[in-house]
Amino acid sequence: MKQLIYRSQPFGFDNAMLAGILMQARRNNPRDGITGALICRQDLYIQLIEGPEAKIDALYAKIAEDDRHCDVRLALSDTVSERIFPEWEMLDDEMPSLTWTRDEIANGAIEQATPKMLRSVFQKIANNARSREAAR
């Protein structure tokens, strides 16, 4: 199974755009065996997607061409045996300000992060979401 993390800058970001992206992902990803999570702010998209290699490659190619994204950059592409987000077609990070500041992003924090550091951010998001669901 392939796991991919990319970052980009939103173009024309607003809540309606985010809702559209999430709705499209949640509709299409189950069909393609894809799961993942999206960190989305006005200055940043960073997304982890995981699933069959050919489907992940095809999705990333679409994202790279999508005009809602600028400056798409691959941060990680790896083969993994276990998903971080098996329960979610596309989890929306409810607290994106807890990841990186705008200054950290501008100074290359994502590009300088190791694969382990990138995955740990997404693992924390998954753990927080599971805790919130367990509390309900």
mmCIF file of C-alpha atoms in Angstrom:
data_model
loop_
_atom_site.group_PDB
_atom_site.id
_atom_site.type_symbol
_atom_site.label_atom_id
_atom_site.label_comp_id
_atom_site.label_asym_id
_atom_site.label_seq_id
_atom_site.Cartn_x
_atom_site.Cartn_y
_atom_site.Cartn_z
ATOM 1 C CA MET A 1 0.000 0.000 0.000
ATOM 2 C CA LYS A 2 1.243 3.484 -0.809
ATOM 3 C CA GLN A 3 1.265 6.425 1.553
ATOM 4 C CA LEU A 4 1.816 9.904 0.178
ATOM 5 C CA ILE A 5 2.031 13.316 1.827
ATOM 6 C CA TYR A 6 1.974 16.514 -0.193
ATOM 7 C CA ARG A 7 1.669 20.178 0.582
ATOM 8 C CA SER A 8 0.298 23.032 -1.475
ATOM 9 C CA GLN A 9 -1.003 26.543 -1.146
ATOM 10 C CA PRO A 10 -4.748 27.043 -1.470
ATOM 11 C CA PHE A 11 -6.007 29.259 -4.272
ATOM 12 C CA GLY A 12 -9.177 31.154 -3.388
ATOM 13 C CA PHE A 13 -9.658 29.331 -0.075
ATOM 14 C CA ASP A 14 -12.929 29.600 1.813
ATOM 15 C CA ASN A 15 -15.148 27.264 3.829
ATOM 16 C CA ALA A 16 -17.297 26.406 0.798
ATOM 17 C CA MET A 17 -14.200 25.295 -1.118
ATOM 18 C CA LEU A 18 -13.055 23.147 1.802
ATOM 19 C CA ALA A 19 -16.521 21.579 2.082
ATOM 20 C CA GLY A 20 -16.441 20.786 -1.637
ATOM 21 C CA ILE A 21 -13.002 19.168 -1.434
ATOM 22 C CA LEU A 22 -14.032 17.046 1.545
ATOM 23 C CA MET A 23 -17.340 16.027 -0.032
ATOM 24 C CA GLN A 24 -15.618 14.983 -3.258
ATOM 25 C CA ALA A 25 -12.959 13.001 -1.370
ATOM 26 C CA ARG A 26 -15.506 11.295 0.858
ATOM 27 C CA ARG A 27 -17.550 10.315 -2.193
ATOM 28 C CA ASN A 28 -14.668 9.063 -4.386
ATOM 29 C CA ASN A 29 -12.132 7.639 -1.931
ATOM 30 C CA PRO A 30 -14.168 4.598 -0.788
ATOM 31 C CA ARG A 31 -14.537 3.555 -4.427
ATOM 32 C CA ASP A 32 -10.751 3.700 -4.853
ATOM 33 C CA GLY A 33 -9.755 2.205 -1.471
ATOM 34 C CA ILE A 34 -8.201 5.490 -0.341
ATOM 35 C CA THR A 35 -8.164 6.886 3.186
ATOM 36 C CA GLY A 36 -6.412 9.903 4.662
ATOM 37 C CA ALA A 37 -6.562 13.301 6.313
ATOM 38 C CA LEU A 38 -6.374 16.928 5.253
ATOM 39 C CA ILE A 39 -4.889 19.797 7.208
ATOM 40 C CA CYS A 40 -6.326 22.917 5.659
ATOM 41 C CA ARG A 41 -5.771 26.562 6.495
ATOM 42 C CA GLN A 42 -5.821 29.731 4.421
ATOM 43 C CA ASP A 43 -2.059 29.420 3.840
ATOM 44 C CA LEU A 44 -1.658 25.645 3.589
ATOM 45 C CA TYR A 45 -3.000 22.320 2.472
ATOM 46 C CA ILE A 46 -1.074 19.306 3.698
ATOM 47 C CA GLN A 47 -2.639 15.960 3.077
ATOM 48 C CA LEU A 48 -1.832 12.333 3.738
ATOM 49 C CA ILE A 49 -3.450 9.826 1.400
ATOM 50 C CA GLU A 50 -3.021 6.067 1.581
ATOM 51 C CA GLY A 51 -4.216 3.167 -0.495
ATOM 52 C CA PRO A 52 -3.443 1.176 -3.649
ATOM 53 C CA GLU A 53 -0.380 2.546 -5.420
ATOM 54 C CA ALA A 54 -2.002 3.134 -8.819
ATOM 55 C CA LYS A 55 -5.005 4.894 -7.220
ATOM 56 C CA ILE A 56 -2.772 7.106 -5.057
ATOM 57 C CA ASP A 57 -0.612 8.033 -8.051
ATOM 58 C CA ALA A 58 -3.712 8.889 -10.100
ATOM 59 C CA LEU A 59 -5.185 10.991 -7.294
ATOM 60 C CA TYR A 60 -1.934 12.884 -6.772
ATOM 61 C CA ALA A 61 -1.744 13.626 -10.500
ATOM 62 C CA LYS A 62 -5.283 15.089 -10.325
ATOM 63 C CA ILE A 63 -4.383 17.168 -7.274
ATOM 64 C CA ALA A 64 -1.276 18.526 -9.001
ATOM 65 C CA GLU A 65 -3.497 19.737 -11.882
ATOM 66 C CA ASP A 66 -6.345 21.030 -9.674
ATOM 67 C CA ASP A 67 -6.618 24.826 -9.835
ATOM 68 C CA ARG A 68 -7.587 24.984 -6.143
ATOM 69 C CA HIS A 69 -3.916 24.198 -5.396
ATOM 70 C CA CYS A 70 -0.805 26.255 -6.092
ATOM 71 C CA ASP A 71 2.799 25.147 -5.664
ATOM 72 C CA VAL A 72 2.022 21.449 -5.077
ATOM 73 C CA ARG A 73 5.051 19.719 -3.541
ATOM 74 C CA LEU A 74 5.530 16.064 -2.705
ATOM 75 C CA ALA A 75 6.752 15.677 0.881
ATOM 76 C CA LEU A 76 6.687 11.870 1.228
ATOM 77 C CA SER A 77 5.954 8.849 -0.921
ATOM 78 C CA ASP A 78 6.444 5.462 0.662
ATOM 79 C CA THR A 79 5.197 1.900 0.841
ATOM 80 C CA VAL A 80 3.571 1.018 4.167
ATOM 81 C CA SER A 81 1.898 -2.055 5.585
ATOM 82 C CA GLU A 82 -0.579 -0.255 7.831
ATOM 83 C CA ARG A 83 -2.903 2.717 7.381
ATOM 84 C CA ILE A 84 -2.946 5.645 9.797
ATOM 85 C CA PHE A 85 -6.552 6.525 8.849
ATOM 86 C CA PRO A 86 -8.391 3.244 8.186
ATOM 87 C CA GLU A 87 -11.656 4.660 9.572
ATOM 88 C CA TRP A 88 -11.832 7.799 7.446
ATOM 89 C CA GLU A 89 -12.304 8.365 3.734
ATOM 90 C CA MET A 90 -10.928 11.847 4.436
ATOM 91 C CA LEU A 91 -10.573 13.248 7.932
ATOM 92 C CA ASP A 92 -10.605 17.022 8.272
ATOM 93 C CA ASP A 93 -8.166 18.264 10.902
ATOM 94 C CA GLU A 94 -10.331 20.271 13.278
ATOM 95 C CA MET A 95 -7.365 22.062 14.885
ATOM 96 C CA PRO A 96 -4.929 22.925 12.060
ATOM 97 C CA SER A 97 -3.321 25.743 14.036
ATOM 98 C CA LEU A 98 -1.691 23.109 16.259
ATOM 99 C CA THR A 99 0.638 21.933 13.495
ATOM 100 C CA TRP A 100 2.919 24.620 12.061
ATOM 101 C CA THR A 101 2.822 28.413 12.226
ATOM 102 C CA ARG A 102 2.809 30.524 9.061
ATOM 103 C CA ASP A 103 6.415 31.520 9.763
ATOM 104 C CA GLU A 104 7.462 27.878 10.173
ATOM 105 C CA ILE A 105 5.813 27.022 6.839
ATOM 106 C CA ALA A 106 7.463 30.009 5.131
ATOM 107 C CA ASN A 107 10.829 28.943 6.547
ATOM 108 C CA GLY A 108 10.542 25.408 5.121
ATOM 109 C CA ALA A 109 9.337 23.384 8.116
ATOM 110 C CA ILE A 110 7.561 20.829 5.960
ATOM 111 C CA GLU A 111 10.427 20.425 3.518
ATOM 112 C CA GLN A 112 12.861 20.004 6.413
ATOM 113 C CA ALA A 113 10.692 17.531 8.305
ATOM 114 C CA THR A 114 11.711 13.893 8.292
ATOM 115 C CA PRO A 115 9.208 11.241 7.184
ATOM 116 C CA LYS A 116 8.859 10.216 10.830
ATOM 117 C CA MET A 117 8.028 13.801 11.850
ATOM 118 C CA LEU A 118 5.451 14.177 9.073
ATOM 119 C CA ARG A 119 3.776 10.897 9.944
ATOM 120 C CA SER A 120 3.745 11.798 13.650
ATOM 121 C CA VAL A 121 1.698 14.930 12.909
ATOM 122 C CA PHE A 122 -0.880 12.836 11.105
ATOM 123 C CA GLN A 123 -0.787 10.131 13.781
ATOM 124 C CA LYS A 124 -1.583 12.798 16.378
ATOM 125 C CA ILE A 125 -4.541 13.954 14.263
ATOM 126 C CA ALA A 126 -5.823 10.362 14.026
ATOM 127 C CA ASN A 127 -5.398 9.791 17.763
ATOM 128 C CA ASN A 128 -7.214 13.045 18.596
ATOM 129 C CA ALA A 129 -10.095 12.135 16.277
ATOM 130 C CA ARG A 130 -10.389 8.676 17.820
ATOM 131 C CA SER A 131 -10.431 10.207 21.310
ATOM 132 C CA ARG A 132 -13.155 12.669 20.322
ATOM 133 C CA GLU A 133 -15.274 9.846 18.850
ATOM 134 C CA ALA A 134 -14.780 7.660 21.928
ATOM 135 C CA ALA A 135 -15.948 10.521 24.160
ATOM 136 C CA ARG A 136 -19.246 10.873 22.251
#
